[in-house]
């Protein structure tokens, strides 16, 4: 069954609102149980997060690192949505300033795969390191 733009928008908003407000149950309601989230680079958060619990843990870690998420746009695809974001954070002299595209593939009206694209992969490699949170 084809997912409508209304449902895609609802899923995207649940994911974003869950992330911004640390409302993990709201986020979970948008995710398939076997969802995967990939993030480029070699940072503490890079690689795949497999399963809803792992995705929510990663979202929590992003917030624990102090990342502020500015939402720009939802872009609609045939079986997906892309979230255009601007993420910022700072720690001492270290500044994180990223343009981000998060592509959410949708299957059976749930987010089944999340793929993050970043403007500065080296920036996250330096920012998300062990021993900070």
PDB file of C-alpha atoms in Angstrom, residues 41-108:
ATOM      1  CA  UNK A  41      32.246   8.821   9.595  1.00  0.00           C
ATOM      2  CA  UNK A  42      34.253   7.220  12.366  1.00  0.00           C
ATOM      3  CA  UNK A  43      32.768   9.045  15.364  1.00  0.00           C
ATOM      4  CA  UNK A  44      31.221   7.499  18.476  1.00  0.00           C
ATOM      5  CA  UNK A  45      27.814   7.790  16.766  1.00  0.00           C
ATOM      6  CA  UNK A  46      28.880   6.676  13.258  1.00  0.00           C
ATOM      7  CA  UNK A  47      27.891   3.428  11.596  1.00  0.00           C
ATOM      8  CA  UNK A  48      24.619   1.536  11.796  1.00  0.00           C
ATOM      9  CA  UNK A  49      22.136   1.599  14.665  1.00  0.00           C
ATOM     10  CA  UNK A  50      19.897  -1.458  14.257  1.00  0.00           C
ATOM     11  CA  UNK A  51      16.456  -1.673  15.865  1.00  0.00           C
ATOM     12  CA  UNK A  52      14.160   0.926  17.410  1.00  0.00           C
ATOM     13  CA  UNK A  53      15.980   0.829  20.765  1.00  0.00           C
ATOM     14  CA  UNK A  54      19.350   1.524  19.103  1.00  0.00           C
ATOM     15  CA  UNK A  55      17.879   4.361  17.024  1.00  0.00           C
ATOM     16  CA  UNK A  56      16.387   5.961  20.129  1.00  0.00           C
ATOM     17  CA  UNK A  57      19.685   5.528  21.986  1.00  0.00           C
ATOM     18  CA  UNK A  58      21.507   7.342  19.149  1.00  0.00           C
ATOM     19  CA  UNK A  59      18.935  10.146  19.187  1.00  0.00           C
ATOM     20  CA  UNK A  60      19.468  10.480  22.936  1.00  0.00           C
ATOM     21  CA  UNK A  61      23.240  10.604  22.483  1.00  0.00           C
ATOM     22  CA  UNK A  62      22.901  13.396  19.930  1.00  0.00           C
ATOM     23  CA  UNK A  63      20.928  15.415  22.465  1.00  0.00           C
ATOM     24  CA  UNK A  64      23.324  14.454  25.309  1.00  0.00           C
ATOM     25  CA  UNK A  65      26.152  15.984  23.255  1.00  0.00           C
ATOM     26  CA  UNK A  66      24.152  19.238  23.215  1.00  0.00           C
ATOM     27  CA  UNK A  67      23.194  19.182  19.551  1.00  0.00           C
ATOM     28  CA  UNK A  68      20.576  21.786  18.693  1.00  0.00           C
ATOM     29  CA  UNK A  69      18.393  20.757  15.756  1.00  0.00           C
ATOM     30  CA  UNK A  70      17.007  23.444  13.474  1.00  0.00           C
ATOM     31  CA  UNK A  71      14.377  22.071  11.117  1.00  0.00           C
ATOM     32  CA  UNK A  72      14.364  23.520   7.593  1.00  0.00           C
ATOM     33  CA  UNK A  73      12.139  21.407   5.340  1.00  0.00           C
ATOM     34  CA  UNK A  74      10.446  18.072   4.770  1.00  0.00           C
ATOM     35  CA  UNK A  75      11.017  16.831   1.222  1.00  0.00           C
ATOM     36  CA  UNK A  76       8.717  14.109  -0.073  1.00  0.00           C
ATOM     37  CA  UNK A  77       9.788  11.116  -2.142  1.00  0.00           C
ATOM     38  CA  UNK A  78       7.824   8.203  -3.530  1.00  0.00           C
ATOM     39  CA  UNK A  79       8.458   5.903  -0.533  1.00  0.00           C
ATOM     40  CA  UNK A  80      10.434   8.244   1.709  1.00  0.00           C
ATOM     41  CA  UNK A  81      10.846  11.673   3.231  1.00  0.00           C
ATOM     42  CA  UNK A  82      14.022  13.695   3.571  1.00  0.00           C
ATOM     43  CA  UNK A  83      14.491  16.039   6.491  1.00  0.00           C
ATOM     44  CA  UNK A  84      16.628  19.098   5.854  1.00  0.00           C
ATOM     45  CA  UNK A  85      18.226  20.205   9.134  1.00  0.00           C
ATOM     46  CA  UNK A  86      20.927  22.502  10.461  1.00  0.00           C
ATOM     47  CA  UNK A  87      22.592  20.998  13.546  1.00  0.00           C
ATOM     48  CA  UNK A  88      24.833  23.026  15.813  1.00  0.00           C
ATOM     49  CA  UNK A  89      26.668  22.454  19.084  1.00  0.00           C
ATOM     50  CA  UNK A  90      29.797  23.606  20.863  1.00  0.00           C
ATOM     51  CA  UNK A  91      32.155  22.255  23.490  1.00  0.00           C
ATOM     52  CA  UNK A  92      35.051  24.463  24.541  1.00  0.00           C
ATOM     53  CA  UNK A  93      36.670  25.732  21.344  1.00  0.00           C
ATOM     54  CA  UNK A  94      35.103  22.944  19.280  1.00  0.00           C
ATOM     55  CA  UNK A  95      32.159  23.969  17.091  1.00  0.00           C
ATOM     56  CA  UNK A  96      29.770  21.610  15.298  1.00  0.00           C
ATOM     57  CA  UNK A  97      27.957  23.340  12.420  1.00  0.00           C
ATOM     58  CA  UNK A  98      26.388  20.832  10.022  1.00  0.00           C
ATOM     59  CA  UNK A  99      23.921  20.895   7.186  1.00  0.00           C
ATOM     60  CA  UNK A 100      22.114  17.582   7.452  1.00  0.00           C
ATOM     61  CA  UNK A 101      19.789  15.562   5.245  1.00  0.00           C
ATOM     62  CA  UNK A 102      18.095  12.615   6.898  1.00  0.00           C
ATOM     63  CA  UNK A 103      16.360  10.289   4.465  1.00  0.00           C
ATOM     64  CA  UNK A 104      13.641   8.153   6.030  1.00  0.00           C
ATOM     65  CA  UNK A 105      12.475   5.197   3.950  1.00  0.00           C
ATOM     66  CA  UNK A 106       8.924   4.184   4.778  1.00  0.00           C
ATOM     67  CA  UNK A 107       7.510   0.668   4.701  1.00  0.00           C
ATOM     68  CA  UNK A 108       4.019  -0.262   5.922  1.00  0.00           C
TER      69      UNK A 108
END
